[in-house]
Coordinates of C-alpha atoms and ligand atoms in Angstrom, one line a residue:
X290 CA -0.8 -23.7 13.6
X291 CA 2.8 -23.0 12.7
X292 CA 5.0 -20.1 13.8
X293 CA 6.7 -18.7 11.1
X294 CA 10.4 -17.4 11.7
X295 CA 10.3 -13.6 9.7
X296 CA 13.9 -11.6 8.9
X297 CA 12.9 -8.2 8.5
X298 CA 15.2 -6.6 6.0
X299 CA 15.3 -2.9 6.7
X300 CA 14.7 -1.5 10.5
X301 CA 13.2 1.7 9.2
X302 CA 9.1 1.0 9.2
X303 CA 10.6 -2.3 9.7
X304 CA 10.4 -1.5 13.4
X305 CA 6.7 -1.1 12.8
X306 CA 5.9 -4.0 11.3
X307 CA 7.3 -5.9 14.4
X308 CA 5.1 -3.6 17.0
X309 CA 2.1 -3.2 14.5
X310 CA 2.6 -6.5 12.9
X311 CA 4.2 -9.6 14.3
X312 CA 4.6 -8.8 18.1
X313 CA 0.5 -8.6 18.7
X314 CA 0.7 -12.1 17.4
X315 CA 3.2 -14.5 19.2
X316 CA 1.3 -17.6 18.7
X317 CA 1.9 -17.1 14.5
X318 CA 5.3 -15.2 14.1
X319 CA 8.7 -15.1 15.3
X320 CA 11.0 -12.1 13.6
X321 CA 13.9 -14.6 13.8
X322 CA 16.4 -12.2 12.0
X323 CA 16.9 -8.2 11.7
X324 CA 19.4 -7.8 8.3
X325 CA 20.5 -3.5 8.0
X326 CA 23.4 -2.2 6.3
X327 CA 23.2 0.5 9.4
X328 CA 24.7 -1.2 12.3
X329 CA 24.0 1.1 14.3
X330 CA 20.0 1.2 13.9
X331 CA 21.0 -3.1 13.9
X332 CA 22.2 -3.1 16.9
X333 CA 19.3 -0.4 18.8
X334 CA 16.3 -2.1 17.4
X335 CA 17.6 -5.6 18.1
X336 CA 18.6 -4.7 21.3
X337 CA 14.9 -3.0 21.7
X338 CA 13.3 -6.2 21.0
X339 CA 15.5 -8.7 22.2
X340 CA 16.2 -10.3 18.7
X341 CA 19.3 -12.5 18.8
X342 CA 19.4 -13.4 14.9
X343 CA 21.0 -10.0 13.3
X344 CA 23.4 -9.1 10.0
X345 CA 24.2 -6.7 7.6
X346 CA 24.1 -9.7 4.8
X347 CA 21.1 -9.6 2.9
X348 CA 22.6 -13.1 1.6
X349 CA 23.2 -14.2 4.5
X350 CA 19.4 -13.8 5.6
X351 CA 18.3 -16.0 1.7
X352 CA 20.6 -18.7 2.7
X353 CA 19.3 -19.2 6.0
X354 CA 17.0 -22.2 6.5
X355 CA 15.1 -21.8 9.1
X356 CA 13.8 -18.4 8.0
X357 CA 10.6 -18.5 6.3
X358 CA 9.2 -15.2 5.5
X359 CA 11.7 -12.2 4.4
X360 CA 9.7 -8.9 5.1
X361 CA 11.8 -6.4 3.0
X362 CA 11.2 -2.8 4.3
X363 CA 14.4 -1.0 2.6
X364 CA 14.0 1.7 0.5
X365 CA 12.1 1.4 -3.0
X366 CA 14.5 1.4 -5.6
X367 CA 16.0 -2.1 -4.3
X368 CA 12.5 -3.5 -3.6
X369 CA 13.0 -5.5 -7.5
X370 CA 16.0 -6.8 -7.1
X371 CA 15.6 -8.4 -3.6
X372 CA 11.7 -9.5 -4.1
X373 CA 13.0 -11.5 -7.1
X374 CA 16.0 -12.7 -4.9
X375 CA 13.7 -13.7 -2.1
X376 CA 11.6 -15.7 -3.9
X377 CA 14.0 -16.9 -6.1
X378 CA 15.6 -18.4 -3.0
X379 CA 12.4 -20.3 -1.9
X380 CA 11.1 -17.8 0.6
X381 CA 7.3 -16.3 1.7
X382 CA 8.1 -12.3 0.9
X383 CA 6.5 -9.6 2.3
X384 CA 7.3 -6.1 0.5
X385 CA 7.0 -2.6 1.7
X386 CA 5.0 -0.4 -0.8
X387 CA 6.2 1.0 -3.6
X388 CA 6.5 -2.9 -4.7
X389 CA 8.7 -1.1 -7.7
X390 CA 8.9 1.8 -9.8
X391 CA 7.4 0.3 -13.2
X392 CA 4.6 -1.8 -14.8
X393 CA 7.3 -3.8 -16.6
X394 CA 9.2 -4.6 -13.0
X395 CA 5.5 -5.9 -11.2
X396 CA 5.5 -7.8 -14.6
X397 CA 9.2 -9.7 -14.5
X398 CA 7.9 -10.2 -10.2
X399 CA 5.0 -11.7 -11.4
X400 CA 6.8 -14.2 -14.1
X401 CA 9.1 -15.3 -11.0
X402 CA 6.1 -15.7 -8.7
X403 CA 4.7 -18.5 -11.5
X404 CA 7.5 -20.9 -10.7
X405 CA 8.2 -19.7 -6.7
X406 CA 7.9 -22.1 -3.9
X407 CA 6.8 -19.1 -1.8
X408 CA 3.8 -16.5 -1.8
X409 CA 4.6 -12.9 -2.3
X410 CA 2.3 -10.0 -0.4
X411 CA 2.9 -6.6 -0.7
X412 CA 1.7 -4.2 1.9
X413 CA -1.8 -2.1 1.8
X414 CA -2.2 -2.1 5.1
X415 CA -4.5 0.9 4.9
X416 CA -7.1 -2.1 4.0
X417 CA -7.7 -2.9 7.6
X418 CA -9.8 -1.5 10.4
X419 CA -13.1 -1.5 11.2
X420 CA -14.1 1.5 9.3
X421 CA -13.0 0.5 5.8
X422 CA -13.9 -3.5 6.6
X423 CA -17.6 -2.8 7.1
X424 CA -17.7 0.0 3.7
X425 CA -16.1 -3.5 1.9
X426 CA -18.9 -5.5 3.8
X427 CA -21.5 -3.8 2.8
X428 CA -20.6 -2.8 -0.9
X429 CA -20.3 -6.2 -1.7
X430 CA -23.0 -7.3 0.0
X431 CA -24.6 -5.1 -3.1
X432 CA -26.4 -2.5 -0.4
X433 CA -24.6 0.5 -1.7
X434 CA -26.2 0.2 -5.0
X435 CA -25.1 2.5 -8.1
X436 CA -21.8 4.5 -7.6
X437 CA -22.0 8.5 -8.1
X438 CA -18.9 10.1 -7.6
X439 CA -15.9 10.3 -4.9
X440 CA -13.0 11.9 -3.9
X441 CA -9.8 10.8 -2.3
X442 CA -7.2 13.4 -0.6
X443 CA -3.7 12.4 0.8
X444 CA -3.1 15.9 2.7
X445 CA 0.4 15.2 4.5
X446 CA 3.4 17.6 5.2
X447 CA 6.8 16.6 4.4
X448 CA 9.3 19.0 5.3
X449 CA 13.3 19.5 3.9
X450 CA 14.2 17.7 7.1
X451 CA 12.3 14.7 5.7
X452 CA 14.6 15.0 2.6
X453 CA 17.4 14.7 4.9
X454 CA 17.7 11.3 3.8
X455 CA 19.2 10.5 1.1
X456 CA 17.2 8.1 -1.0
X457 CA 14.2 10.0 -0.3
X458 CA 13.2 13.0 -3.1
X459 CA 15.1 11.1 -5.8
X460 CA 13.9 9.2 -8.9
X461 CA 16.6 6.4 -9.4
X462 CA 16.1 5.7 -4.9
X463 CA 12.4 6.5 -4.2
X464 CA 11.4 5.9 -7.9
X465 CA 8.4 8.9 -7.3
X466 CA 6.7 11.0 -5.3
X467 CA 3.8 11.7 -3.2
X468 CA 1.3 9.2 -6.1
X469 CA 4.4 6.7 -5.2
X470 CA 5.2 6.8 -1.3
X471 CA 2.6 8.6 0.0
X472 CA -1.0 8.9 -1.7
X473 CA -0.4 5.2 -2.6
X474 CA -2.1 3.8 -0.1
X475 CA -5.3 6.1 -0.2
X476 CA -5.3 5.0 -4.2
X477 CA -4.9 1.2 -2.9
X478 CA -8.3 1.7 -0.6
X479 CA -9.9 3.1 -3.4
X480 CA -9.9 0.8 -6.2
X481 CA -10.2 -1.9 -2.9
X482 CA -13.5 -0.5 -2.1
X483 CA -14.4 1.1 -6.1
X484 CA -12.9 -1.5 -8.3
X485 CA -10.4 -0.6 -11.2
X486 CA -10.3 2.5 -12.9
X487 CA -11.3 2.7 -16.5
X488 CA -9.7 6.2 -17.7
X489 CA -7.3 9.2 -16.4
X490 CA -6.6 12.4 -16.3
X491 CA -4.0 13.5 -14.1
X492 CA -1.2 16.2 -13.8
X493 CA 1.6 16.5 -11.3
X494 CA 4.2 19.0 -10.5
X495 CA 7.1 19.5 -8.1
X496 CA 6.1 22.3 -5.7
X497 CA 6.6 22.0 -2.1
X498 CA 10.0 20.7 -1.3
X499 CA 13.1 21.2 -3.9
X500 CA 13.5 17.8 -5.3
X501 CA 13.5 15.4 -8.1
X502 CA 10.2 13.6 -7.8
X503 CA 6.0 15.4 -7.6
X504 CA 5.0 16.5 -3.7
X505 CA 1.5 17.6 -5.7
X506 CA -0.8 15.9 -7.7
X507 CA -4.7 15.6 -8.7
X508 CA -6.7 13.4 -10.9
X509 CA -9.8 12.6 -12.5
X510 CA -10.9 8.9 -12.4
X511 CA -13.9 7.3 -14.3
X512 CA -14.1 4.1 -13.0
X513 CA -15.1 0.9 -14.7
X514 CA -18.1 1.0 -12.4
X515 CA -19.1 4.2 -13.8
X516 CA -18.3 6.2 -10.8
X517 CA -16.3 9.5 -11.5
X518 CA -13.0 10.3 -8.4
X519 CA -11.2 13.0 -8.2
X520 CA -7.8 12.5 -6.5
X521 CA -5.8 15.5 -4.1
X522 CA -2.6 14.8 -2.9
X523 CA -0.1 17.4 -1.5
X524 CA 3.1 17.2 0.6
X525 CA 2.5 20.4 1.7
X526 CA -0.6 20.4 3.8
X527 CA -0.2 22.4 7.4
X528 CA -3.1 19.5 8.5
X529 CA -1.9 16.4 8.1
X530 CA -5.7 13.9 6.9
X531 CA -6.3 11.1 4.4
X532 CA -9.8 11.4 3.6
X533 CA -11.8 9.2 1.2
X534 CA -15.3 10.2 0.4
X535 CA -17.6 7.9 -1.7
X536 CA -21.4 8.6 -2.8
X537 CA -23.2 5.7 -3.8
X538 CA -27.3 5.7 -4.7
X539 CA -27.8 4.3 -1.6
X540 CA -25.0 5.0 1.0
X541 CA -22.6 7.6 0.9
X542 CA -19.1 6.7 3.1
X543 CA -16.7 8.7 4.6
X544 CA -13.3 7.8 6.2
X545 CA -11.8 9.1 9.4
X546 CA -9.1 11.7 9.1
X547 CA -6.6 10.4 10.8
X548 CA -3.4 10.8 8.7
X549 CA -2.2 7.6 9.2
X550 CA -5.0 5.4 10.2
X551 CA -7.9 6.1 7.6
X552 CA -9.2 2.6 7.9
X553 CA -9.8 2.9 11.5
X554 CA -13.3 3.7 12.8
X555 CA -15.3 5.7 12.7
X556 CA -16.6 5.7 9.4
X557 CA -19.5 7.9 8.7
X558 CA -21.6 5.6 6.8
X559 CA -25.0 7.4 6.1
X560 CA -28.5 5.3 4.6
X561 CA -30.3 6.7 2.0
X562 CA -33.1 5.4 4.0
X563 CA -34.6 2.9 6.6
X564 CA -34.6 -0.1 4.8
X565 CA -31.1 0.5 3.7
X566 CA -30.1 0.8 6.8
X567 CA -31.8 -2.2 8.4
X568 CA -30.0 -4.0 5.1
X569 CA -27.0 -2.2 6.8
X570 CA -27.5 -3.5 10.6
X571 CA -28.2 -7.1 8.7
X572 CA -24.7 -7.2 7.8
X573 CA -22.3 -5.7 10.1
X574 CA -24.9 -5.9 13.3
X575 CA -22.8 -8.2 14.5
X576 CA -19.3 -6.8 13.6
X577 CA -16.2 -8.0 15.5
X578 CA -13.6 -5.3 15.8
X579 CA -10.7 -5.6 13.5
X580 CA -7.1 -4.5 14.5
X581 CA -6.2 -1.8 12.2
X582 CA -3.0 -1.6 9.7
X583 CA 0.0 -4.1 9.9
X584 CA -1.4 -5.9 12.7
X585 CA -4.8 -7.7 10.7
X586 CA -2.8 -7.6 7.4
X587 CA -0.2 -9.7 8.9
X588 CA -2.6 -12.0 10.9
X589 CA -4.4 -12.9 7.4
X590 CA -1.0 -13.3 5.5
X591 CA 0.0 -16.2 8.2
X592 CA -3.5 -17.6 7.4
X593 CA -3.1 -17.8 3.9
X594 CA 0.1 -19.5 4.6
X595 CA -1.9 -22.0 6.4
X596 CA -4.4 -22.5 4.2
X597 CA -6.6 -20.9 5.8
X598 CA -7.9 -17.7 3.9
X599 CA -7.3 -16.0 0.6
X600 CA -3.6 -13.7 0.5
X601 CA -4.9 -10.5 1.4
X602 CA -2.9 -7.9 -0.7
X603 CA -1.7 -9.8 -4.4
X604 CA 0.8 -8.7 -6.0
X605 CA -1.9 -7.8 -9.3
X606 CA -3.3 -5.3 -6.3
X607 CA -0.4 -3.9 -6.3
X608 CA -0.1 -3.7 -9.8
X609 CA -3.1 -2.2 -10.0
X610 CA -2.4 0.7 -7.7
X611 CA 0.5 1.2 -9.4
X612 CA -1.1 1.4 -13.5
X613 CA -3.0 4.2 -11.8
X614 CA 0.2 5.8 -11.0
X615 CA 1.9 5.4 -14.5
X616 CA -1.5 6.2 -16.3
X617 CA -1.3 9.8 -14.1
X618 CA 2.5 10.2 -15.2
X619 CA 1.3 9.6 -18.9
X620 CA -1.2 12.1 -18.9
X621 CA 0.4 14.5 -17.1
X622 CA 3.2 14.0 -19.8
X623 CA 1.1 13.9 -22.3
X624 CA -2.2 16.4 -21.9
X625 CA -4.7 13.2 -22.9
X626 CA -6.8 11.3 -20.9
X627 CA -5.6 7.9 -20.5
X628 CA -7.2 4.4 -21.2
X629 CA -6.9 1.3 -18.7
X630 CA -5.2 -0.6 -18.8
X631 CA -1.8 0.4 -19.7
X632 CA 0.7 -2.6 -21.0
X633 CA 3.6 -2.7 -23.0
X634 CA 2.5 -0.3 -25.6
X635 CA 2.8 2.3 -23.6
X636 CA 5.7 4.4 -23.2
X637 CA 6.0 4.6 -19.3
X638 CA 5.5 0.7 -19.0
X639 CA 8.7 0.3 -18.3
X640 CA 10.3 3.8 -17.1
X641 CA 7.7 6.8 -15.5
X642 CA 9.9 9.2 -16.6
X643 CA 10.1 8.2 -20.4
X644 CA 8.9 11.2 -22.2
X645 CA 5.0 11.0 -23.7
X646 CA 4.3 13.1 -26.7
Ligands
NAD217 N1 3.5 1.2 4.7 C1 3.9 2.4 5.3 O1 3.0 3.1 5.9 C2 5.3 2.9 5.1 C3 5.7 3.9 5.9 C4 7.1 4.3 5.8 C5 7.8 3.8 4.8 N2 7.3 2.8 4.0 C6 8.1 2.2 2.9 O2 9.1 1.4 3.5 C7 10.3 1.4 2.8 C8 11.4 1.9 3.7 O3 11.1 3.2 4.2 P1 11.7 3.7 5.6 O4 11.0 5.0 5.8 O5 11.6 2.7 6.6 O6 13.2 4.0 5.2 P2 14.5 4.2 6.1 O7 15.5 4.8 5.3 O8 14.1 4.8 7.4 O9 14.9 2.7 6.4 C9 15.4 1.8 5.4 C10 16.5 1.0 6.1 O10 16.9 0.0 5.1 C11 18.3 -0.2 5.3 N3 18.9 -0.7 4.0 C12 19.0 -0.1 2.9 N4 19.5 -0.9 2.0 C13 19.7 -2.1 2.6 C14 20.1 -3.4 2.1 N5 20.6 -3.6 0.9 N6 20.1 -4.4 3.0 C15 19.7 -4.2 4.3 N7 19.2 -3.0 4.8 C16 19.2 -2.0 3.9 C17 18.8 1.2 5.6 O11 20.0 1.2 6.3 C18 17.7 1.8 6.5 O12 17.9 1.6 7.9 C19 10.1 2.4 1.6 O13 9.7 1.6 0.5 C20 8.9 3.2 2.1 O14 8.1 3.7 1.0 C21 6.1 2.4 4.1

């Protein structure tokens, strides 16, 4: 097994992905380089960790050799430009969510990925922990049996001090709200565990904190499974919970609350009856606990590299995750319920903030 040299572009949640992602993991990663235009937050993190390798270059970090993955963690409206560079320059890249801020920019990612040397993964790491693992277990071990109805809520608080920053709030810099940056990851889980959505109806509005982009939105899914979701998400919620509730014929799931941590156990994961629940104990009787967040997303990412496992997160999940998001813009635009899948045709493919009739 290899060790993979990592520079992590952006010391932001940067600094988490080398607690959370690479540090539990010594024998599989070495974060090599630290690149921030801050110097400042540079020079404390680096000094925090004891990384030698560190520059304000971006460049510098793409024409360095011995790196081989280039985990970019800066802020969203220059994920595009420096996943294409990344890849372009023959590097394994790891992307902070939003991946971008259109259809039509996953698309042009996705045309450069065809002729890359190196893999792309962009981060879900809600995905991982034991309580979400074993929902995925047994739903596709086909015990859940016919989907009902569920209902996903992102209910964080984000305060003016939050705002403080400046590329936060701001279409052309965060490229959307809470649907982008926040509720994201709570959508990803869903269509993870539900599979892709088959029409929309969604509106948003800007109502908690004064800026550019939604703090509030809500949605009604009907999934190509037949299952209808409603989506919640505020910025403005005095309790801070991700909650994801799904009712199948034969099990009904429900994350923890934890804000931040929704894939961790426990799960309450209730049997219609004893049979289903001995099908239950069949397949996750003998479960192995599972790290949650950055720190199993990572550890299967170096597998893949190694040949060793599928890539966890693709970069068609994140397109996925993010169609939901323009198909929520469109109706919200728009007043219609929205079709899946949304391609060029449509008029936010390639800008959320094109007007819909
Ligand atoms: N997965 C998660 O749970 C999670 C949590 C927080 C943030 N994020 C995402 O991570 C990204 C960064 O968010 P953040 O909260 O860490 O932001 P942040 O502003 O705290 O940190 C971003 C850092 O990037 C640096 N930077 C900006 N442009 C740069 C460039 N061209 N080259 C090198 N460094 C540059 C900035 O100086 C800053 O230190 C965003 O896309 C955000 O949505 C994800």
């Amino acid at each position: 097994m290899s060790i993979k040299r990592v520079a992590i572009i952006g010391c932001g949640i940067g600094r988490s992905h080398i607690v959370e992602g690479y540090l539990p993991h010594p024998d599989k990663f070495e974060v090599a380089v630290l690149c921030d235009l801050n110097e400042a937050r540079l020079a404390e993190v680096a000094d925090e960790f004891g990384i030698i390798g560190r520059t304000t270059s971006f460049a510098e970090v793409l024409a360095d050799d011995s790196i081989d993955i280039v985990d970019i963690c800066t802020p969203p409206g220059i994920h595009l430009e420096q996943v294409v560079a990344a890849l372009q320059a023959g590097k394994h890249v790891i992307c902070e969510k939003p991946l971008t801020g259109s259809l039509s920019g996953v698309d042009e990612i996705m045309r450069v990925e065809k002729t890359a040397r190196g893999v792309l993964m962009p981060i879900f790491q809600y995905r991982y922990g034991d309580g979400v693992e074993k929902a995925k277990r047994i739903i596709e071990a086909g015990i859940a049996g016919k989907p009902y109805v569920g209902s996903v809520e992102t209910f964080w608080l984000r305060t003016p001090a939050y705002y403080a920053v400046p590329w936060r709030g701001k279409w052309a810099t965060e490229l959307g709200g809470v649907l982008v940056t926040h509720a994201l990851h709570l959508h990803d889980m869903l269509l993870h565990l539900m599979g892709p959505a088959k029409r929309v109806f969604g509106r948003v509005a800007t109502r908690v904190n004064d800026i550019e982009v939604e703090d509030c939105a809500s949605a009604s899914l009907q999934m190509e499974n037949g299952a209808f979701v409603s989506l919640s998400c505020t910025l403005g919620s005095q309790q801070e919970i991700s909650r994801l509730r799904l009712h199948f014929e034969n099990v009904t799931f429900e994350s923890n609350h934890e804000a931040y941590s929704p894939g961790k156990d426990p799960w309450t994961i209730l049997a219609a009856n004893d049979e289903v629940q001995r099908r239950i104990d069949a397949v996750i009787g003998d479960w192995q606990p599972v790290a949650p967040r950055f720190t199993t997303q990572m550890a299967h990412f170096h597998a893949h590299l190694e040949g060793k496992g599928p890539l966890p997160v693709s970069t068609e999940d994140a397109r996925r995750a993010l169609e939901l998001v323009t198909a929520i813009y469109q109706s919200s635009d728009s007043g219609q319920d929205i079709a899946l899948p949304v391609g060029p045709d449509s008029p936010k493919y390639a800008d959320w903030r094109a007007r819909t009739r």
